[in-house]
């Protein structure tokens, strides 16, 4: 008994360390399973993906049928495509992996976070997995505890979860609900500015842009802005049973996207309420032959004419694109263009 009393503290410490390790493994195994599901979305018929065989000439013809302001945007961002001959195949990205760091609003305070994010970059297979780590004070004036946060949109289903290292959940959100699915599809559509060629609709979608009776499971189209200012356009994306509709604002000098706005479901006291959501983009750089924003600030406008209340400020780095052309891994360049 005496020996047990002497060594029991070490046994407890060892048991606690083992529990933390098992919980860490369990969390990351769950993230890996999500990524595998995400990756499987566009491998059902890889040889039948028409975007794998589109030529530069065909892409230019598609772009010419878009609203003028969107044409200028696509020409401004597609640096590499502009140098391709008409008959050359466009190296469309199939996926994007990146890192992110920034600040996240938690309990009224901005807390530093780091994250990795993986996207499927074809709108027909829209999806992402965002895996973040932050430190949060759950009790005032106490030591901040590491918190894992995962937000995902996979196979048309949204998911949000957060947990402490011991596996204790600190955020429980029912997955795959219509409102959550819409919110995460909206996020994907806004972050698609990181792979903008995904926002060029197929030819048949452009030709039928005024047809609102489409029964297709997935559809993408650009519409003229109701603001009529010549510097904005509406993006409408239907994916499975969910629809995202966003207003894109373009800088009149650079023609790059400066902000994106739309009505997005926000959880307030256990219920979803539609509120004005805004995503503000800047610090464009040349990555994988495309001009993309590396700085993003996101917030809500809770009252009419009130300023946006930001809840995320992030900087993206180490963008790696995987394309249909194995000769072009598309490791990011780092030329600043704005």
mmCIF file of C-alpha atoms in Angstrom:
data_model
loop_
_atom_site.group_PDB
_atom_site.id
_atom_site.type_symbol
_atom_site.label_atom_id
_atom_site.label_comp_id
_atom_site.label_asym_id
_atom_site.label_seq_id
_atom_site.Cartn_x
_atom_site.Cartn_y
_atom_site.Cartn_z
ATOM 1 C CA UNK A 1 0.000 0.000 0.000
ATOM 2 C CA UNK A 2 2.864 2.343 0.848
ATOM 3 C CA UNK A 3 4.418 1.863 -2.599
ATOM 4 C CA UNK A 4 1.095 2.534 -4.277
ATOM 5 C CA UNK A 5 0.774 5.828 -2.440
ATOM 6 C CA UNK A 6 4.284 6.844 -3.512
ATOM 7 C CA UNK A 7 3.806 6.104 -7.184
ATOM 8 C CA UNK A 8 0.125 6.993 -7.585
ATOM 9 C CA UNK A 9 0.809 10.660 -8.560
ATOM 10 C CA UNK A 10 2.980 9.458 -11.428
ATOM 11 C CA UNK A 11 0.322 6.975 -12.445
ATOM 12 C CA UNK A 12 -2.271 9.754 -12.502
ATOM 13 C CA UNK A 13 0.000 12.034 -14.510
ATOM 14 C CA UNK A 14 0.699 9.227 -16.966
ATOM 15 C CA UNK A 15 -2.992 8.408 -17.288
ATOM 16 C CA UNK A 16 -3.863 12.073 -17.893
ATOM 17 C CA UNK A 17 -1.134 12.381 -20.527
ATOM 18 C CA UNK A 18 -2.415 9.239 -22.236
ATOM 19 C CA UNK A 19 -5.968 10.601 -22.237
ATOM 20 C CA UNK A 20 -4.840 13.889 -23.785
ATOM 21 C CA UNK A 21 -2.866 11.981 -26.440
ATOM 22 C CA UNK A 22 -5.827 9.736 -27.268
ATOM 23 C CA UNK A 23 -8.141 12.764 -27.495
ATOM 24 C CA UNK A 24 -5.666 14.555 -29.794
ATOM 25 C CA UNK A 25 -5.500 11.478 -32.013
ATOM 26 C CA UNK A 26 -9.299 11.141 -31.998
ATOM 27 C CA UNK A 27 -9.840 14.796 -33.036
ATOM 28 C CA UNK A 28 -7.346 14.638 -35.875
ATOM 29 C CA UNK A 29 -8.655 11.269 -37.022
ATOM 30 C CA UNK A 30 -12.070 12.900 -37.297
ATOM 31 C CA UNK A 31 -10.583 15.764 -39.322
ATOM 32 C CA UNK A 32 -8.772 13.285 -41.570
ATOM 33 C CA UNK A 33 -12.014 11.380 -42.178
ATOM 34 C CA UNK A 34 -13.706 14.641 -43.192
ATOM 35 C CA UNK A 35 -10.870 15.402 -45.605
ATOM 36 C CA UNK A 36 -11.149 11.930 -47.117
ATOM 37 C CA UNK A 37 -14.873 12.455 -47.668
ATOM 38 C CA UNK A 38 -14.131 15.867 -49.158
ATOM 39 C CA UNK A 39 -11.524 14.377 -51.502
ATOM 40 C CA UNK A 40 -13.934 11.631 -52.585
ATOM 41 C CA UNK A 41 -16.498 14.202 -53.756
ATOM 42 C CA UNK A 42 -14.834 14.739 -57.129
ATOM 43 C CA UNK A 43 -13.378 11.299 -57.760
ATOM 44 C CA UNK A 44 -16.609 9.487 -58.692
ATOM 45 C CA UNK A 45 -16.177 10.289 -62.372
ATOM 46 C CA UNK A 46 -12.806 12.078 -62.680
ATOM 47 C CA UNK A 47 -12.520 11.453 -66.404
ATOM 48 C CA UNK A 48 -15.922 12.992 -67.066
ATOM 49 C CA UNK A 49 -15.186 16.374 -65.483
ATOM 50 C CA UNK A 50 -15.507 18.752 -68.427
ATOM 51 C CA UNK A 51 -13.319 21.346 -66.686
ATOM 52 C CA UNK A 52 -10.337 19.006 -67.130
ATOM 53 C CA UNK A 53 -10.411 19.534 -70.890
ATOM 54 C CA UNK A 54 -11.421 23.148 -71.351
ATOM 55 C CA UNK A 55 -9.168 25.159 -73.651
ATOM 56 C CA UNK A 56 -8.048 28.734 -73.097
ATOM 57 C CA UNK A 57 -10.082 29.796 -76.115
ATOM 58 C CA UNK A 58 -13.243 28.205 -74.744
ATOM 59 C CA UNK A 59 -12.678 29.827 -71.360
ATOM 60 C CA UNK A 60 -12.258 33.255 -72.983
ATOM 61 C CA UNK A 61 -15.524 32.748 -74.880
ATOM 62 C CA UNK A 62 -17.321 31.860 -71.636
ATOM 63 C CA UNK A 63 -15.930 34.921 -69.892
ATOM 64 C CA UNK A 64 -17.116 37.205 -72.718
ATOM 65 C CA UNK A 65 -20.719 36.169 -71.962
ATOM 66 C CA UNK A 66 -20.559 37.309 -68.332
ATOM 67 C CA UNK A 67 -21.593 40.768 -67.058
ATOM 68 C CA UNK A 68 -18.987 43.378 -68.019
ATOM 69 C CA UNK A 69 -17.700 43.894 -64.480
ATOM 70 C CA UNK A 70 -17.218 40.128 -64.013
ATOM 71 C CA UNK A 71 -15.375 39.929 -67.353
ATOM 72 C CA UNK A 72 -12.933 42.581 -66.149
ATOM 73 C CA UNK A 73 -12.458 40.683 -62.880
ATOM 74 C CA UNK A 74 -11.748 37.354 -64.576
ATOM 75 C CA UNK A 75 -9.231 38.966 -66.920
ATOM 76 C CA UNK A 76 -7.544 40.720 -63.987
ATOM 77 C CA UNK A 77 -7.109 37.531 -61.939
ATOM 78 C CA UNK A 78 -6.302 34.950 -64.621
ATOM 79 C CA UNK A 79 -2.693 35.969 -65.153
ATOM 80 C CA UNK A 80 -1.553 32.555 -66.382
ATOM 81 C CA UNK A 81 -4.500 31.936 -68.704
ATOM 82 C CA UNK A 82 -3.905 35.212 -70.514
ATOM 83 C CA UNK A 83 -0.587 33.804 -71.751
ATOM 84 C CA UNK A 84 -2.052 30.538 -73.094
ATOM 85 C CA UNK A 85 -2.785 29.915 -76.782
ATOM 86 C CA UNK A 86 -6.455 29.275 -77.622
ATOM 87 C CA UNK A 87 -5.923 25.544 -78.111
ATOM 88 C CA UNK A 88 -4.003 24.982 -74.853
ATOM 89 C CA UNK A 89 -5.715 23.237 -71.932
ATOM 90 C CA UNK A 90 -6.370 25.455 -68.905
ATOM 91 C CA UNK A 91 -4.835 24.028 -65.690
ATOM 92 C CA UNK A 92 -7.993 24.234 -63.571
ATOM 93 C CA UNK A 93 -7.382 23.659 -59.856
ATOM 94 C CA UNK A 94 -9.056 20.547 -58.466
ATOM 95 C CA UNK A 95 -8.157 21.353 -54.852
ATOM 96 C CA UNK A 96 -6.449 23.945 -52.687
ATOM 97 C CA UNK A 97 -4.646 23.493 -49.382
ATOM 98 C CA UNK A 98 -3.489 26.443 -47.314
ATOM 99 C CA UNK A 99 -2.588 27.756 -43.868
ATOM 100 C CA UNK A 100 -4.166 30.694 -42.100
ATOM 101 C CA UNK A 101 -3.434 32.812 -39.052
ATOM 102 C CA UNK A 102 -5.344 35.650 -37.509
ATOM 103 C CA UNK A 103 -7.820 36.612 -34.821
ATOM 104 C CA UNK A 104 -11.219 35.154 -33.961
ATOM 105 C CA UNK A 105 -13.837 36.913 -31.820
ATOM 106 C CA UNK A 106 -14.629 34.694 -28.817
ATOM 107 C CA UNK A 107 -16.545 35.864 -25.748
ATOM 108 C CA UNK A 108 -16.155 39.500 -26.796
ATOM 109 C CA UNK A 109 -12.373 39.326 -27.282
ATOM 110 C CA UNK A 110 -10.197 38.765 -30.341
ATOM 111 C CA UNK A 111 -8.104 35.647 -29.792
ATOM 112 C CA UNK A 112 -5.201 34.523 -31.990
ATOM 113 C CA UNK A 113 -5.689 31.363 -34.024
ATOM 114 C CA UNK A 114 -3.852 29.219 -36.551
ATOM 115 C CA UNK A 115 -5.618 26.986 -39.043
ATOM 116 C CA UNK A 116 -5.307 24.755 -42.050
ATOM 117 C CA UNK A 117 -7.995 24.623 -44.706
ATOM 118 C CA UNK A 118 -8.643 22.351 -47.635
ATOM 119 C CA UNK A 119 -11.038 23.120 -50.487
ATOM 120 C CA UNK A 120 -12.602 21.301 -53.381
ATOM 121 C CA UNK A 121 -12.418 23.973 -56.040
ATOM 122 C CA UNK A 122 -15.022 22.896 -58.609
ATOM 123 C CA UNK A 123 -18.440 24.359 -57.862
ATOM 124 C CA UNK A 124 -20.127 21.048 -58.668
ATOM 125 C CA UNK A 125 -18.105 19.509 -55.831
ATOM 126 C CA UNK A 126 -18.073 22.572 -53.553
ATOM 127 C CA UNK A 127 -16.668 21.849 -50.115
ATOM 128 C CA UNK A 128 -14.071 22.717 -47.484
ATOM 129 C CA UNK A 129 -12.668 21.631 -44.128
ATOM 130 C CA UNK A 130 -11.307 24.335 -41.777
ATOM 131 C CA UNK A 131 -9.333 23.027 -38.794
ATOM 132 C CA UNK A 132 -8.237 25.696 -36.296
ATOM 133 C CA UNK A 133 -6.561 25.919 -32.900
ATOM 134 C CA UNK A 134 -6.997 28.845 -30.526
ATOM 135 C CA UNK A 135 -6.569 29.529 -26.817
ATOM 136 C CA UNK A 136 -9.642 30.654 -24.912
ATOM 137 C CA UNK A 137 -10.265 31.847 -21.353
ATOM 138 C CA UNK A 138 -13.478 30.145 -20.283
ATOM 139 C CA UNK A 139 -13.129 31.531 -16.741
ATOM 140 C CA UNK A 140 -12.058 35.200 -16.302
ATOM 141 C CA UNK A 141 -8.480 35.708 -15.134
ATOM 142 C CA UNK A 142 -7.692 32.019 -15.517
ATOM 143 C CA UNK A 143 -5.217 30.282 -17.808
ATOM 144 C CA UNK A 144 -6.381 30.155 -21.433
ATOM 145 C CA UNK A 145 -7.018 26.638 -22.701
ATOM 146 C CA UNK A 146 -6.271 25.352 -26.210
ATOM 147 C CA UNK A 147 -9.464 24.817 -28.197
ATOM 148 C CA UNK A 148 -9.888 22.897 -31.450
ATOM 149 C CA UNK A 149 -12.454 24.308 -33.869
ATOM 150 C CA UNK A 150 -13.666 22.646 -37.068
ATOM 151 C CA UNK A 151 -16.026 24.159 -39.623
ATOM 152 C CA UNK A 152 -16.790 22.153 -42.747
ATOM 153 C CA UNK A 153 -19.041 21.766 -45.765
ATOM 154 C CA UNK A 154 -18.822 18.245 -47.182
ATOM 155 C CA UNK A 155 -21.249 16.519 -49.559
ATOM 156 C CA UNK A 156 -23.691 19.396 -49.173
ATOM 157 C CA UNK A 157 -23.722 19.212 -45.357
ATOM 158 C CA UNK A 158 -22.459 21.914 -43.005
ATOM 159 C CA UNK A 159 -20.763 21.148 -39.697
ATOM 160 C CA UNK A 160 -19.421 23.212 -36.775
ATOM 161 C CA UNK A 161 -17.750 21.753 -33.689
ATOM 162 C CA UNK A 162 -15.280 22.819 -30.998
ATOM 163 C CA UNK A 163 -13.655 20.896 -28.173
ATOM 164 C CA UNK A 164 -11.064 21.171 -25.405
ATOM 165 C CA UNK A 165 -7.983 18.915 -25.440
ATOM 166 C CA UNK A 166 -9.728 16.487 -23.056
ATOM 167 C CA UNK A 167 -12.468 16.015 -25.651
ATOM 168 C CA UNK A 168 -14.974 18.148 -23.759
ATOM 169 C CA UNK A 169 -17.267 19.806 -26.330
ATOM 170 C CA UNK A 170 -17.576 23.579 -25.969
ATOM 171 C CA UNK A 171 -19.784 24.113 -29.004
ATOM 172 C CA UNK A 172 -22.592 21.825 -30.076
ATOM 173 C CA UNK A 173 -24.298 22.735 -33.362
ATOM 174 C CA UNK A 174 -26.656 20.283 -35.103
ATOM 175 C CA UNK A 175 -25.055 19.309 -38.409
ATOM 176 C CA UNK A 176 -26.610 19.167 -41.867
ATOM 177 C CA UNK A 177 -29.504 21.543 -41.187
ATOM 178 C CA UNK A 178 -30.813 23.756 -44.034
ATOM 179 C CA UNK A 179 -29.688 27.005 -42.388
ATOM 180 C CA UNK A 180 -26.211 25.739 -41.490
ATOM 181 C CA UNK A 181 -25.759 24.240 -44.960
ATOM 182 C CA UNK A 182 -26.657 27.575 -46.556
ATOM 183 C CA UNK A 183 -24.256 29.474 -44.320
ATOM 184 C CA UNK A 184 -21.311 27.227 -45.155
ATOM 185 C CA UNK A 185 -22.099 27.218 -48.891
ATOM 186 C CA UNK A 186 -22.049 31.032 -48.709
ATOM 187 C CA UNK A 187 -18.617 30.814 -47.081
ATOM 188 C CA UNK A 188 -17.344 28.527 -49.858
ATOM 189 C CA UNK A 189 -18.649 30.899 -52.544
ATOM 190 C CA UNK A 190 -16.889 33.879 -50.910
ATOM 191 C CA UNK A 191 -13.605 32.000 -50.454
ATOM 192 C CA UNK A 192 -13.797 30.860 -54.074
ATOM 193 C CA UNK A 193 -12.028 34.158 -54.808
ATOM 194 C CA UNK A 194 -8.941 32.053 -53.942
ATOM 195 C CA UNK A 195 -9.644 29.905 -57.036
ATOM 196 C CA UNK A 196 -11.656 32.345 -59.181
ATOM 197 C CA UNK A 197 -11.845 30.274 -62.366
ATOM 198 C CA UNK A 198 -14.283 28.047 -60.473
ATOM 199 C CA UNK A 199 -16.717 30.972 -60.689
ATOM 200 C CA UNK A 200 -16.878 30.867 -64.500
ATOM 201 C CA UNK A 201 -20.119 29.025 -65.338
ATOM 202 C CA UNK A 202 -20.301 26.310 -68.010
ATOM 203 C CA UNK A 203 -21.460 27.462 -71.422
ATOM 204 C CA UNK A 204 -24.964 25.972 -71.108
ATOM 205 C CA UNK A 205 -25.491 27.725 -67.747
ATOM 206 C CA UNK A 206 -24.532 31.091 -69.272
ATOM 207 C CA UNK A 207 -26.905 30.593 -72.198
ATOM 208 C CA UNK A 208 -29.773 29.864 -69.794
ATOM 209 C CA UNK A 209 -28.901 32.516 -67.191
ATOM 210 C CA UNK A 210 -32.427 33.967 -67.327
ATOM 211 C CA UNK A 211 -34.064 30.575 -66.850
ATOM 212 C CA UNK A 212 -35.049 30.215 -63.190
ATOM 213 C CA UNK A 213 -36.848 26.895 -63.723
ATOM 214 C CA UNK A 214 -33.703 24.759 -63.836
ATOM 215 C CA UNK A 215 -34.032 21.419 -62.056
ATOM 216 C CA UNK A 216 -30.276 20.759 -61.986
ATOM 217 C CA UNK A 217 -28.853 19.781 -58.597
ATOM 218 C CA UNK A 218 -25.952 22.179 -59.101
ATOM 219 C CA UNK A 219 -25.916 25.443 -61.034
ATOM 220 C CA UNK A 220 -23.822 28.609 -61.098
ATOM 221 C CA UNK A 221 -24.670 31.932 -62.701
ATOM 222 C CA UNK A 222 -23.810 35.635 -62.594
ATOM 223 C CA UNK A 223 -26.546 38.256 -62.747
ATOM 224 C CA UNK A 224 -26.425 42.032 -63.182
ATOM 225 C CA UNK A 225 -26.454 43.914 -59.903
ATOM 226 C CA UNK A 226 -29.643 45.671 -58.869
ATOM 227 C CA UNK A 227 -27.472 48.567 -57.672
ATOM 228 C CA UNK A 228 -26.718 49.482 -61.285
ATOM 229 C CA UNK A 229 -23.378 51.093 -60.400
ATOM 230 C CA UNK A 230 -21.253 49.110 -62.862
ATOM 231 C CA UNK A 231 -18.989 47.876 -60.069
ATOM 232 C CA UNK A 232 -21.022 45.006 -58.666
ATOM 233 C CA UNK A 233 -22.692 41.768 -59.724
ATOM 234 C CA UNK A 234 -24.716 38.974 -58.150
ATOM 235 C CA UNK A 235 -23.450 35.406 -57.904
ATOM 236 C CA UNK A 236 -26.039 32.672 -57.497
ATOM 237 C CA UNK A 237 -24.924 29.148 -56.661
ATOM 238 C CA UNK A 238 -27.212 26.145 -56.234
ATOM 239 C CA UNK A 239 -25.604 23.047 -54.718
ATOM 240 C CA UNK A 240 -27.708 20.001 -53.876
ATOM 241 C CA UNK A 241 -30.779 21.511 -52.159
ATOM 242 C CA UNK A 242 -29.012 24.680 -50.970
ATOM 243 C CA UNK A 243 -28.735 28.075 -52.676
ATOM 244 C CA UNK A 244 -26.250 30.876 -51.984
ATOM 245 C CA UNK A 245 -26.799 34.364 -53.373
ATOM 246 C CA UNK A 246 -24.089 36.998 -52.911
ATOM 247 C CA UNK A 247 -23.391 40.535 -54.090
ATOM 248 C CA UNK A 248 -19.774 41.008 -55.238
ATOM 249 C CA UNK A 249 -18.277 44.513 -55.214
ATOM 250 C CA UNK A 250 -15.296 45.175 -57.502
ATOM 251 C CA UNK A 251 -12.622 47.852 -57.224
ATOM 252 C CA UNK A 252 -13.150 50.264 -60.129
ATOM 253 C CA UNK A 253 -9.384 50.635 -60.727
ATOM 254 C CA UNK A 254 -8.012 47.093 -60.239
ATOM 255 C CA UNK A 255 -11.277 45.245 -61.087
ATOM 256 C CA UNK A 256 -10.527 42.874 -58.170
ATOM 257 C CA UNK A 257 -13.164 41.869 -55.614
ATOM 258 C CA UNK A 258 -13.111 44.279 -52.670
ATOM 259 C CA UNK A 259 -16.073 42.951 -50.687
ATOM 260 C CA UNK A 260 -18.845 40.364 -50.767
ATOM 261 C CA UNK A 261 -22.240 40.771 -49.100
ATOM 262 C CA UNK A 262 -25.344 38.698 -48.588
ATOM 263 C CA UNK A 263 -28.033 37.582 -46.183
ATOM 264 C CA UNK A 264 -26.643 34.682 -44.161
ATOM 265 C CA UNK A 265 -28.160 32.667 -41.294
ATOM 266 C CA UNK A 266 -26.731 33.699 -37.896
ATOM 267 C CA UNK A 267 -27.321 31.720 -34.714
ATOM 268 C CA UNK A 268 -28.846 34.003 -32.069
ATOM 269 C CA UNK A 269 -30.029 32.516 -28.776
ATOM 270 C CA UNK A 270 -30.424 29.064 -30.234
ATOM 271 C CA UNK A 271 -32.253 30.143 -33.404
ATOM 272 C CA UNK A 272 -31.084 31.097 -36.898
ATOM 273 C CA UNK A 273 -31.895 34.623 -38.048
ATOM 274 C CA UNK A 274 -31.032 36.036 -41.485
ATOM 275 C CA UNK A 275 -28.571 38.913 -41.089
ATOM 276 C CA UNK A 276 -26.377 41.000 -43.392
ATOM 277 C CA UNK A 277 -22.988 39.298 -43.723
ATOM 278 C CA UNK A 278 -19.885 40.865 -45.225
ATOM 279 C CA UNK A 279 -16.485 39.606 -46.345
ATOM 280 C CA UNK A 280 -13.780 42.218 -47.035
ATOM 281 C CA UNK A 281 -10.794 41.225 -49.193
ATOM 282 C CA UNK A 282 -7.370 42.812 -49.722
ATOM 283 C CA UNK A 283 -3.619 42.162 -50.085
ATOM 284 C CA UNK A 284 -3.853 40.431 -53.451
ATOM 285 C CA UNK A 285 -0.892 38.277 -54.444
ATOM 286 C CA UNK A 286 -0.006 36.047 -57.366
ATOM 287 C CA UNK A 287 -0.470 32.414 -56.328
ATOM 288 C CA UNK A 288 -0.526 29.532 -58.773
ATOM 289 C CA UNK A 289 -0.848 31.919 -61.697
ATOM 290 C CA UNK A 290 -3.915 33.643 -60.192
ATOM 291 C CA UNK A 291 -4.346 36.962 -58.407
ATOM 292 C CA UNK A 292 -6.025 36.097 -55.132
ATOM 293 C CA UNK A 293 -6.732 37.902 -51.829
ATOM 294 C CA UNK A 294 -4.586 36.842 -48.871
ATOM 295 C CA UNK A 295 -6.234 39.061 -46.254
ATOM 296 C CA UNK A 296 -9.873 38.561 -45.264
ATOM 297 C CA UNK A 297 -12.064 40.208 -42.633
ATOM 298 C CA UNK A 298 -15.554 38.882 -41.991
ATOM 299 C CA UNK A 299 -18.420 40.321 -39.969
ATOM 300 C CA UNK A 300 -22.125 40.908 -39.403
ATOM 301 C CA UNK A 301 -24.237 44.028 -39.806
ATOM 302 C CA UNK A 302 -26.795 43.421 -37.080
ATOM 303 C CA UNK A 303 -28.821 46.614 -37.595
ATOM 304 C CA UNK A 304 -29.587 48.706 -40.671
ATOM 305 C CA UNK A 305 -26.909 51.352 -41.318
ATOM 306 C CA UNK A 306 -24.823 50.060 -38.405
ATOM 307 C CA UNK A 307 -21.111 49.334 -38.976
ATOM 308 C CA UNK A 308 -20.064 45.758 -39.560
ATOM 309 C CA UNK A 309 -18.989 43.908 -36.430
ATOM 310 C CA UNK A 310 -16.015 41.783 -37.408
ATOM 311 C CA UNK A 311 -15.622 38.315 -35.958
ATOM 312 C CA UNK A 312 -12.696 37.008 -38.012
ATOM 313 C CA UNK A 313 -9.522 38.657 -39.296
ATOM 314 C CA UNK A 314 -7.278 36.280 -41.188
ATOM 315 C CA UNK A 315 -4.157 36.130 -43.330
ATOM 316 C CA UNK A 316 -3.683 33.235 -45.756
ATOM 317 C CA UNK A 317 -0.325 31.699 -46.614
ATOM 318 C CA UNK A 318 1.323 28.682 -48.269
ATOM 319 C CA UNK A 319 -1.383 28.186 -50.873
ATOM 320 C CA UNK A 320 -0.889 24.943 -52.834
ATOM 321 C CA UNK A 321 -3.080 24.177 -55.832
ATOM 322 C CA UNK A 322 -3.508 20.704 -57.320
ATOM 323 C CA UNK A 323 -4.621 20.797 -60.947
ATOM 324 C CA UNK A 324 -5.709 18.411 -63.674
ATOM 325 C CA UNK A 325 -2.194 18.705 -65.153
ATOM 326 C CA UNK A 326 0.399 16.691 -63.175
ATOM 327 C CA UNK A 327 3.186 18.823 -64.692
ATOM 328 C CA UNK A 328 1.882 21.881 -62.823
ATOM 329 C CA UNK A 329 1.724 21.340 -59.041
ATOM 330 C CA UNK A 330 1.011 25.087 -58.832
ATOM 331 C CA UNK A 331 3.051 25.789 -55.701
ATOM 332 C CA UNK A 332 2.305 29.405 -54.851
ATOM 333 C CA UNK A 333 4.246 32.342 -56.180
ATOM 334 C CA UNK A 334 4.502 35.309 -53.839
ATOM 335 C CA UNK A 335 4.325 38.414 -55.986
ATOM 336 C CA UNK A 336 2.347 41.228 -54.345
ATOM 337 C CA UNK A 337 -0.013 42.864 -56.827
ATOM 338 C CA UNK A 338 -2.079 45.309 -54.782
#
